[in-house]
PDB file of C-alpha atoms in Angstrom:
ATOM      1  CA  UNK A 317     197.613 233.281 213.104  1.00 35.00           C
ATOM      2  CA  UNK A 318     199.935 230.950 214.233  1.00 41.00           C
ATOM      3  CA  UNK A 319     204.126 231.387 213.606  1.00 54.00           C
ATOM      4  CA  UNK A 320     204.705 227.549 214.334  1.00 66.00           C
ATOM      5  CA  UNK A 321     202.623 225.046 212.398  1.00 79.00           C
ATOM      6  CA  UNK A 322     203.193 221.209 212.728  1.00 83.00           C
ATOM      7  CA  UNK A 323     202.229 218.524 210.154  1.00 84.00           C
ATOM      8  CA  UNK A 324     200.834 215.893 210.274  1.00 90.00           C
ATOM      9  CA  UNK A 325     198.266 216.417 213.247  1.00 91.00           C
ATOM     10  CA  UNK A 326     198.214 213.157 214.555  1.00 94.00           C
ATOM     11  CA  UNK A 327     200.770 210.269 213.005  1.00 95.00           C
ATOM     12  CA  UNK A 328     200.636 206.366 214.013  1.00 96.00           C
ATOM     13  CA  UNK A 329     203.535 204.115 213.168  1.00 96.00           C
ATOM     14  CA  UNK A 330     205.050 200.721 213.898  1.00 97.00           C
ATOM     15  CA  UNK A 331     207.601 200.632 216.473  1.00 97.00           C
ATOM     16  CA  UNK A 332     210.791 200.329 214.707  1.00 97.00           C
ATOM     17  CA  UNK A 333     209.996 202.833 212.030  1.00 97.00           C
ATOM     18  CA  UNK A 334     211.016 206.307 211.519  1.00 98.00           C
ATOM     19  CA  UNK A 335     208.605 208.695 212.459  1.00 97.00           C
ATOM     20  CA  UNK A 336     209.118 212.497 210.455  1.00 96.00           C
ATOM     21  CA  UNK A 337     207.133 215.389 211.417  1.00 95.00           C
ATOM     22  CA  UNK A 338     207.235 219.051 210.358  1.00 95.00           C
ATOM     23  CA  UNK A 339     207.214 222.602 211.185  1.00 94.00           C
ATOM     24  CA  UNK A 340     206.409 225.538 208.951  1.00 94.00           C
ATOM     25  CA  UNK A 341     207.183 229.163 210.561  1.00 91.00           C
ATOM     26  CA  UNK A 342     205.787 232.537 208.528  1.00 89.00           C
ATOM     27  CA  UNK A 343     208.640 235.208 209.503  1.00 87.00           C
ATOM     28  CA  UNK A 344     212.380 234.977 209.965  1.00 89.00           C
ATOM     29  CA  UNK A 345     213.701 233.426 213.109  1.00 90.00           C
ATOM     30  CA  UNK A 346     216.957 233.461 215.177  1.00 90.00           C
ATOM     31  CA  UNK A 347     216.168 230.005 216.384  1.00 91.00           C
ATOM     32  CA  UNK A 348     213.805 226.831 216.320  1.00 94.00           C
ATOM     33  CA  UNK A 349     213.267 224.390 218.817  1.00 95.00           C
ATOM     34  CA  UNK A 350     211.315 221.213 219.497  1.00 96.00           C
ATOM     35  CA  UNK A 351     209.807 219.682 222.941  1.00 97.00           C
ATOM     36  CA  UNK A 352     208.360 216.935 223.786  1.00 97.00           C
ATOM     37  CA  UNK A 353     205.005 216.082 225.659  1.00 96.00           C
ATOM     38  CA  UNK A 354     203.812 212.670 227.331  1.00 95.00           C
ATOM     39  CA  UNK A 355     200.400 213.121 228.173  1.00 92.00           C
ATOM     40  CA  UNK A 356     199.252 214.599 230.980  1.00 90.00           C
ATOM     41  CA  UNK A 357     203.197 215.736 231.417  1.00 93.00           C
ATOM     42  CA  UNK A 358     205.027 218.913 231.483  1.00 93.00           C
ATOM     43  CA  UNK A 359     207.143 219.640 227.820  1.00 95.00           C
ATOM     44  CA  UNK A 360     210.691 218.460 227.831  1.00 96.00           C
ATOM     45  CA  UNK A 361     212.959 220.248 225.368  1.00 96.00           C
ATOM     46  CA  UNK A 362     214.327 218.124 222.628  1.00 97.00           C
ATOM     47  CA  UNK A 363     216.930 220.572 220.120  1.00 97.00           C
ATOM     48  CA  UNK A 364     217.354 223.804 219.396  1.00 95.00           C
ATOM     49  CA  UNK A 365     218.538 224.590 215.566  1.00 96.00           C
ATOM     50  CA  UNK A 366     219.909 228.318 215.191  1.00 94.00           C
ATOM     51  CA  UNK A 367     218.791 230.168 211.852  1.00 94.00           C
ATOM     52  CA  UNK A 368     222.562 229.813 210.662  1.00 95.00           C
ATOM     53  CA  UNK A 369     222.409 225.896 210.930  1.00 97.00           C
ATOM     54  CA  UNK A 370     220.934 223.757 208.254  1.00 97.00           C
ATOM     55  CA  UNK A 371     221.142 220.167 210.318  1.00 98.00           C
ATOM     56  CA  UNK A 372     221.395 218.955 213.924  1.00 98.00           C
ATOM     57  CA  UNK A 373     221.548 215.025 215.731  1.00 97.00           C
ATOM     58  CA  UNK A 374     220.783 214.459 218.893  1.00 96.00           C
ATOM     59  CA  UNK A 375     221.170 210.386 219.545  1.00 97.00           C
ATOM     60  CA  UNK A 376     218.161 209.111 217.351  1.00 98.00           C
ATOM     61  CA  UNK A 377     216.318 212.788 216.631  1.00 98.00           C
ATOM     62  CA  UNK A 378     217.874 214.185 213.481  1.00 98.00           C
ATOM     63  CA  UNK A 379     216.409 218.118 212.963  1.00 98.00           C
ATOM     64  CA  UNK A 380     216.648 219.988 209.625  1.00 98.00           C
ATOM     65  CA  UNK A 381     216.437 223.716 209.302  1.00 97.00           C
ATOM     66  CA  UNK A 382     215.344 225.456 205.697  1.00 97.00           C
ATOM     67  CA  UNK A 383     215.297 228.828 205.977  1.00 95.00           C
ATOM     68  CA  UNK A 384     214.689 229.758 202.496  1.00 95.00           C
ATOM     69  CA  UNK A 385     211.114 227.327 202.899  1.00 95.00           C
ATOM     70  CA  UNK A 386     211.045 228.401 206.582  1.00 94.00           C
ATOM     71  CA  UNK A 387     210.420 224.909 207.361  1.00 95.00           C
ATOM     72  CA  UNK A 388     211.837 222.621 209.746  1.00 96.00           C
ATOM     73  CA  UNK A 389     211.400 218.593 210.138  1.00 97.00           C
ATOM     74  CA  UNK A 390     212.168 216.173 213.274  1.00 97.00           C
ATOM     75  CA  UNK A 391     213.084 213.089 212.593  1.00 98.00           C
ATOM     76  CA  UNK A 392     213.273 210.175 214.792  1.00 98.00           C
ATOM     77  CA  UNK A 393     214.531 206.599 213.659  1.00 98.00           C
ATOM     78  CA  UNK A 394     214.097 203.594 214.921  1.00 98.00           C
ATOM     79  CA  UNK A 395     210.906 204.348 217.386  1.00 97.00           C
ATOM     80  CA  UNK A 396     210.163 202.883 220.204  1.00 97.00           C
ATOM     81  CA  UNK A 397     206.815 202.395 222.029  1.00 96.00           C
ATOM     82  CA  UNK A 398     208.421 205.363 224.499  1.00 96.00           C
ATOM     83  CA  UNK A 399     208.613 207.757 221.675  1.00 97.00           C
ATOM     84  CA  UNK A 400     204.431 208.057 222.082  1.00 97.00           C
ATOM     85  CA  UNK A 401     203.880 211.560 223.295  1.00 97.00           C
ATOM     86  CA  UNK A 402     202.789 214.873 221.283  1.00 96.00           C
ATOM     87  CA  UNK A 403     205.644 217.389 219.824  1.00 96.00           C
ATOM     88  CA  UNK A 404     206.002 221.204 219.325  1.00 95.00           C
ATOM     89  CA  UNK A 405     207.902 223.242 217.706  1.00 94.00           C
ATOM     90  CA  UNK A 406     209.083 226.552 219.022  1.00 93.00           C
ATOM     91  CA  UNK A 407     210.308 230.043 217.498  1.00 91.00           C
ATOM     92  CA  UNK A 408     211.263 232.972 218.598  1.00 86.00           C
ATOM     93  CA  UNK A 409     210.229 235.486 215.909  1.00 70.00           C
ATOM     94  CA  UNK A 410     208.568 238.020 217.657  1.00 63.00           C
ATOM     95  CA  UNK A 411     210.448 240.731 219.220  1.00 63.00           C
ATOM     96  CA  UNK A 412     208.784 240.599 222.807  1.00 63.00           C
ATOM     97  CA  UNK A 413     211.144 237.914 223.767  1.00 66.00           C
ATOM     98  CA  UNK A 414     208.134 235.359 223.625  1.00 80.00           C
ATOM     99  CA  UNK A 415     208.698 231.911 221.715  1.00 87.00           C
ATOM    100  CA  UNK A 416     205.889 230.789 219.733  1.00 87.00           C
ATOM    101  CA  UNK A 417     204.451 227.746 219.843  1.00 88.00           C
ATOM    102  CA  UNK A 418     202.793 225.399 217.455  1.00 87.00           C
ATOM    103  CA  UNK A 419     199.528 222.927 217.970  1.00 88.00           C
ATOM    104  CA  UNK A 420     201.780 220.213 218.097  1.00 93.00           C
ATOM    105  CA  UNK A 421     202.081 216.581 216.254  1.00 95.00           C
ATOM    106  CA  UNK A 422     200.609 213.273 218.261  1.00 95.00           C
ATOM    107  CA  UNK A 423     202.528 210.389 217.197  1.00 97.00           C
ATOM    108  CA  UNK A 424     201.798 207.100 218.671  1.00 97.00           C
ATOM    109  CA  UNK A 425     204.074 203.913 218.050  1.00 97.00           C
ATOM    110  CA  UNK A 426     202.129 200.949 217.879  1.00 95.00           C
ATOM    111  CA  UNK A 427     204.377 197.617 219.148  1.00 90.00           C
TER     112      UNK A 427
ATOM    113  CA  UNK B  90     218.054 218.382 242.411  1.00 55.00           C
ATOM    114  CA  UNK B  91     217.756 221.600 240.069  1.00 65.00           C
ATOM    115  CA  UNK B  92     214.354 222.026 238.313  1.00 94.00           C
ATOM    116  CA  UNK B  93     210.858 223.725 238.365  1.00 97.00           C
ATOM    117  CA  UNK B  94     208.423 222.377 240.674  1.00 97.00           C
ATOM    118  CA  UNK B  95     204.137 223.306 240.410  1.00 97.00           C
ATOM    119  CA  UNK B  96     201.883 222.695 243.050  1.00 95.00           C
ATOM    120  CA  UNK B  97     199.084 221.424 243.274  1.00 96.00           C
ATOM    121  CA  UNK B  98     198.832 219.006 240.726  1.00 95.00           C
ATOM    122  CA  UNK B  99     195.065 219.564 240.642  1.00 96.00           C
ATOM    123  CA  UNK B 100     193.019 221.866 241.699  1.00 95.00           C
ATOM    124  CA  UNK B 101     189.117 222.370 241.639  1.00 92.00           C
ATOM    125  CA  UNK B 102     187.195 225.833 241.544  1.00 90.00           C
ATOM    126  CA  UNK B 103     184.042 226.347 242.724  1.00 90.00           C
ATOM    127  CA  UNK B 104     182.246 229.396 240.621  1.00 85.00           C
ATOM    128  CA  UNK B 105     183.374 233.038 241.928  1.00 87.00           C
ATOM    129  CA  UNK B 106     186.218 231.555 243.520  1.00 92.00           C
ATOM    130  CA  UNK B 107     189.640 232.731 242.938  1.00 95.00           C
ATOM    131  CA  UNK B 108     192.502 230.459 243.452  1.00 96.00           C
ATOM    132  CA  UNK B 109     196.423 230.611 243.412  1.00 97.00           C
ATOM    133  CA  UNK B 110     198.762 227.968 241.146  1.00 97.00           C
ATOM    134  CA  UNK B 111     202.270 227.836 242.840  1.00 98.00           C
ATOM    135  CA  UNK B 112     205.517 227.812 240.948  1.00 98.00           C
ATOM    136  CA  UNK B 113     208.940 226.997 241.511  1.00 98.00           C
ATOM    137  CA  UNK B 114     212.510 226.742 240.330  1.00 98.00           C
ATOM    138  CA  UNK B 115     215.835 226.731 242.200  1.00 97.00           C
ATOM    139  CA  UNK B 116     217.526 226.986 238.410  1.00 96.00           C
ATOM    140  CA  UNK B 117     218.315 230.594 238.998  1.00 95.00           C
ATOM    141  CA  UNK B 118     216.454 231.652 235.467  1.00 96.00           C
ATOM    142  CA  UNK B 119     215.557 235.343 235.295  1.00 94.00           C
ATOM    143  CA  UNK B 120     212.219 234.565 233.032  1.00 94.00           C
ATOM    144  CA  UNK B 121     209.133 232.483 233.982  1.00 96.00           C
ATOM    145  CA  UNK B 122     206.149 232.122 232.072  1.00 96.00           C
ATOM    146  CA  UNK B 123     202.664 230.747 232.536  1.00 97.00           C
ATOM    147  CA  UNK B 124     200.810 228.673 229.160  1.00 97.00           C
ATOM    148  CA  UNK B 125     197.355 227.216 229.562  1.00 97.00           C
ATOM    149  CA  UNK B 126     197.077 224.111 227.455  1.00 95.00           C
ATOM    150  CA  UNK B 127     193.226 223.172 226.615  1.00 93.00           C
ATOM    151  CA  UNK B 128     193.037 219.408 225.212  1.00 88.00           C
ATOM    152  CA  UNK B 129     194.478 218.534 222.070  1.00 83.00           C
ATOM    153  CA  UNK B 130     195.775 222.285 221.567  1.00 86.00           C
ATOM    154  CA  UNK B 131     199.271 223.896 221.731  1.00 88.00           C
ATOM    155  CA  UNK B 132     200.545 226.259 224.268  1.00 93.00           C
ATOM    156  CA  UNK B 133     199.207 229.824 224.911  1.00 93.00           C
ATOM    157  CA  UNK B 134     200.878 232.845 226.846  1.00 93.00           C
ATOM    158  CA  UNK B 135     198.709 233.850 230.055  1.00 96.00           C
ATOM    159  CA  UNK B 136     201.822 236.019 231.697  1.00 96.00           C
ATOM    160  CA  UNK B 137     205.646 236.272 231.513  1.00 95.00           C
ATOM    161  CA  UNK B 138     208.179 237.735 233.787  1.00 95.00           C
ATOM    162  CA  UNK B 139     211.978 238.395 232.658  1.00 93.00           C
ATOM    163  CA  UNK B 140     213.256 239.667 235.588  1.00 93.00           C
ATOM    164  CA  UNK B 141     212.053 240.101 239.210  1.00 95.00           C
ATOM    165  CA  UNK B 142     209.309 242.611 239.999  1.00 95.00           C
ATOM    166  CA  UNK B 143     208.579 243.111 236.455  1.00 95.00           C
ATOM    167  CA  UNK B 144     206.007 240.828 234.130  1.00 96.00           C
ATOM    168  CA  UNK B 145     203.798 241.256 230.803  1.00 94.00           C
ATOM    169  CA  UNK B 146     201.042 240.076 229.419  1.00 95.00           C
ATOM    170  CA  UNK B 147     200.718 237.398 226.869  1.00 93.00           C
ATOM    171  CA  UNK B 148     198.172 236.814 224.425  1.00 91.00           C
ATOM    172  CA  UNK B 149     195.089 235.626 227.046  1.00 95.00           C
ATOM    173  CA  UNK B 150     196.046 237.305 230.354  1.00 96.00           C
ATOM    174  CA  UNK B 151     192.350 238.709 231.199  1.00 96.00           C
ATOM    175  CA  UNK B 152     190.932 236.939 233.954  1.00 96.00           C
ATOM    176  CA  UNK B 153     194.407 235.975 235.419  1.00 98.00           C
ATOM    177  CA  UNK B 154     196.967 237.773 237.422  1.00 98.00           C
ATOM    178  CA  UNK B 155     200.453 237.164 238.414  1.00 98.00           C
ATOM    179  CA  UNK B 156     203.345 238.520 240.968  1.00 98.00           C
ATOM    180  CA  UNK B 157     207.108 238.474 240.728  1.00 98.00           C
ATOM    181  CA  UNK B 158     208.516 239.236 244.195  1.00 97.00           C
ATOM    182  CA  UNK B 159     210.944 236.578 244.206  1.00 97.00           C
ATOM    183  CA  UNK B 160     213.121 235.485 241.271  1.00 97.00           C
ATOM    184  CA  UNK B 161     212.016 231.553 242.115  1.00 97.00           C
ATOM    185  CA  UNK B 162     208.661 231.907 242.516  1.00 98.00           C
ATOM    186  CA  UNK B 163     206.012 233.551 240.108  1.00 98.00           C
ATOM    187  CA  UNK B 164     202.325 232.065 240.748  1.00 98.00           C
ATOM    188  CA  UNK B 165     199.111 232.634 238.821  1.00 98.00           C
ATOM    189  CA  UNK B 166     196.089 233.197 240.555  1.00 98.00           C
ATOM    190  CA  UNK B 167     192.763 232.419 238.274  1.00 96.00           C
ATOM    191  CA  UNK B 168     190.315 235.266 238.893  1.00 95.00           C
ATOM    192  CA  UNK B 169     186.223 234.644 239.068  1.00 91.00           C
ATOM    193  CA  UNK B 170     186.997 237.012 236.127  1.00 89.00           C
ATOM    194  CA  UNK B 171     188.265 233.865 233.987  1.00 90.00           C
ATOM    195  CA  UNK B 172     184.952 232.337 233.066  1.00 88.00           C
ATOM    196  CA  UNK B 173     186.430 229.154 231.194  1.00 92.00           C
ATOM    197  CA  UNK B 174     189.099 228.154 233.402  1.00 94.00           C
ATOM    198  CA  UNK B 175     189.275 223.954 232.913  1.00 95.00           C
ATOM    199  CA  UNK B 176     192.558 223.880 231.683  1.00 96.00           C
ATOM    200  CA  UNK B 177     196.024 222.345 232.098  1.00 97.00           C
ATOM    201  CA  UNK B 178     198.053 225.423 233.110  1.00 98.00           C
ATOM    202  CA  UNK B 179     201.718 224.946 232.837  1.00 97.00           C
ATOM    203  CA  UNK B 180     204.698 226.983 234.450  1.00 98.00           C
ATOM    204  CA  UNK B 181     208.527 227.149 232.397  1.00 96.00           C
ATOM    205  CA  UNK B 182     211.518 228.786 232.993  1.00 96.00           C
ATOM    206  CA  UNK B 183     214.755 230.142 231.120  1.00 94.00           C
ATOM    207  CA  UNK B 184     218.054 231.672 231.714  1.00 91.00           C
ATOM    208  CA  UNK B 185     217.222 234.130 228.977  1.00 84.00           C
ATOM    209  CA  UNK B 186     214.185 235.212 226.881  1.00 79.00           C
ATOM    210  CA  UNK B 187     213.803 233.045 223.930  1.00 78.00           C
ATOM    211  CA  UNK B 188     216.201 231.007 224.752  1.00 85.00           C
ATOM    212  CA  UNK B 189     215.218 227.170 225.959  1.00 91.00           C
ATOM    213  CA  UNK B 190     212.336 226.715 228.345  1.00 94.00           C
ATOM    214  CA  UNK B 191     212.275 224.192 231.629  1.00 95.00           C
ATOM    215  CA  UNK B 192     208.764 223.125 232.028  1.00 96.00           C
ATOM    216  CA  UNK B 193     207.152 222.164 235.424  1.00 97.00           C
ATOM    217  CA  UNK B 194     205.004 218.847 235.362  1.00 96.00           C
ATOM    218  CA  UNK B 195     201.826 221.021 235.435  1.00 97.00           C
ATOM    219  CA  UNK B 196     198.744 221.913 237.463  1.00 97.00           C
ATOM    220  CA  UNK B 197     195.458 220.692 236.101  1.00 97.00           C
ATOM    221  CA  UNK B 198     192.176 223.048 236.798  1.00 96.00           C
ATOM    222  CA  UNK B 199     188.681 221.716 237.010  1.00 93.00           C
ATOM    223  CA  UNK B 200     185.414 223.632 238.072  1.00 88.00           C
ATOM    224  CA  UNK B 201     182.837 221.854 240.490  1.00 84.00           C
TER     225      UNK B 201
END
């Protein structure tokens, strides 16, 4: 089963509005992260949050960490049409130094 | 300019054919993996490779192998072993395991 599950699947917004997505994780982690992908692209990482961190900005990406809920949510505010792509989150739970990755949320901004 | 580089950016198969995706990076990371994306999927672990000369399996590694003679270079070669190869097969790097990945822009697969 998979460590890393996004939600929603898919999400389609209005440029200009924030866009939240989230990440649910079954076993503890020493970090989180979340990338980026533009279709047909190569990831780009976006944050990493450590497990002793509850919050982290990053220009217009805000990330929240709840351990307790093992959840974590990206926000972005004030999208733009450029903001389009598909994002993962990351952890690193298991201990053969893999990360582990989830299916990923596709949000398009509509102008 | 520091960064991962994967040639080519496609590549076509024909059936029993094996066939060798390069990768790159002058970012002096010790650990480079290989994922194969399918469409509308997440990542998945073919190989990975924390330090030169050394590499594991991942969670679909049968029908692909990989080397790890240099620490810049560690390339995948596809097997005639991997019947379902059509994939998007992406290359990443880091300084440490676990620890942020550098991803290449990708090599795309396709079977004629």
């Amino acid at each position: 089963s998979q460590q890393g599950e996004e939600d929603p699947q898919a999400l389609s917004i209005q440029e200009g509005e924030n866009a939240t997505m989230n990440c649910s994780y079954k076993t503890s982690i020493n970090n989180l992260q979340w990338y980026r992908q533009n279709s047909g692209r190569g990831l780009v990482h976006l944050i990493l949050i450590r497990s002793n961190e509850r919050e982290k900005h990053s220009g217009r990406l805000r990330v929240t960490l709840d351990t307790s809920k093992k959840s974590s949510s990206l926000l972005i505010t004030a999208s733009r049409a450029a903001d389009t792509a598909s994002y993962f989150c990351a952890t690193d739970a298991r201990s053969n130094y893999q990360l582990i990755w989830g299916a990923g949320t596709k949000l398009i901004i509509k102008p | 300019d520091g960064g991962i580089t994967q040639s080519p950016k496609y590549l076509f198969r024909k059936e029993g054919q094996n066939v060798t995706l390069s990768c790159e990076q002058n970012l002096n990371h010790d650990a480079m993996y290989w994922y194969r994306q399918d469409p509308g999927q997440g990542l998945r672990l073919i190989y990975y490779s924390q330090i030169v000369n050394d590499f594991q399996k991942g969670d679909i590694a049968e029908g692909y192998s990989v080397s790890r003679e240099k620490k810049e270079s560690f390339p995948l070669t596809v097997t005639s072993a991997q019947k379902n190869p059509t994939a998007f097969y992406l290359c990443a790097s880091s300084l440490g395991s676990q620890e942020t990945q550098y991803f290449g822009p990708g090599t795309r697969l396709l079977v004629l």
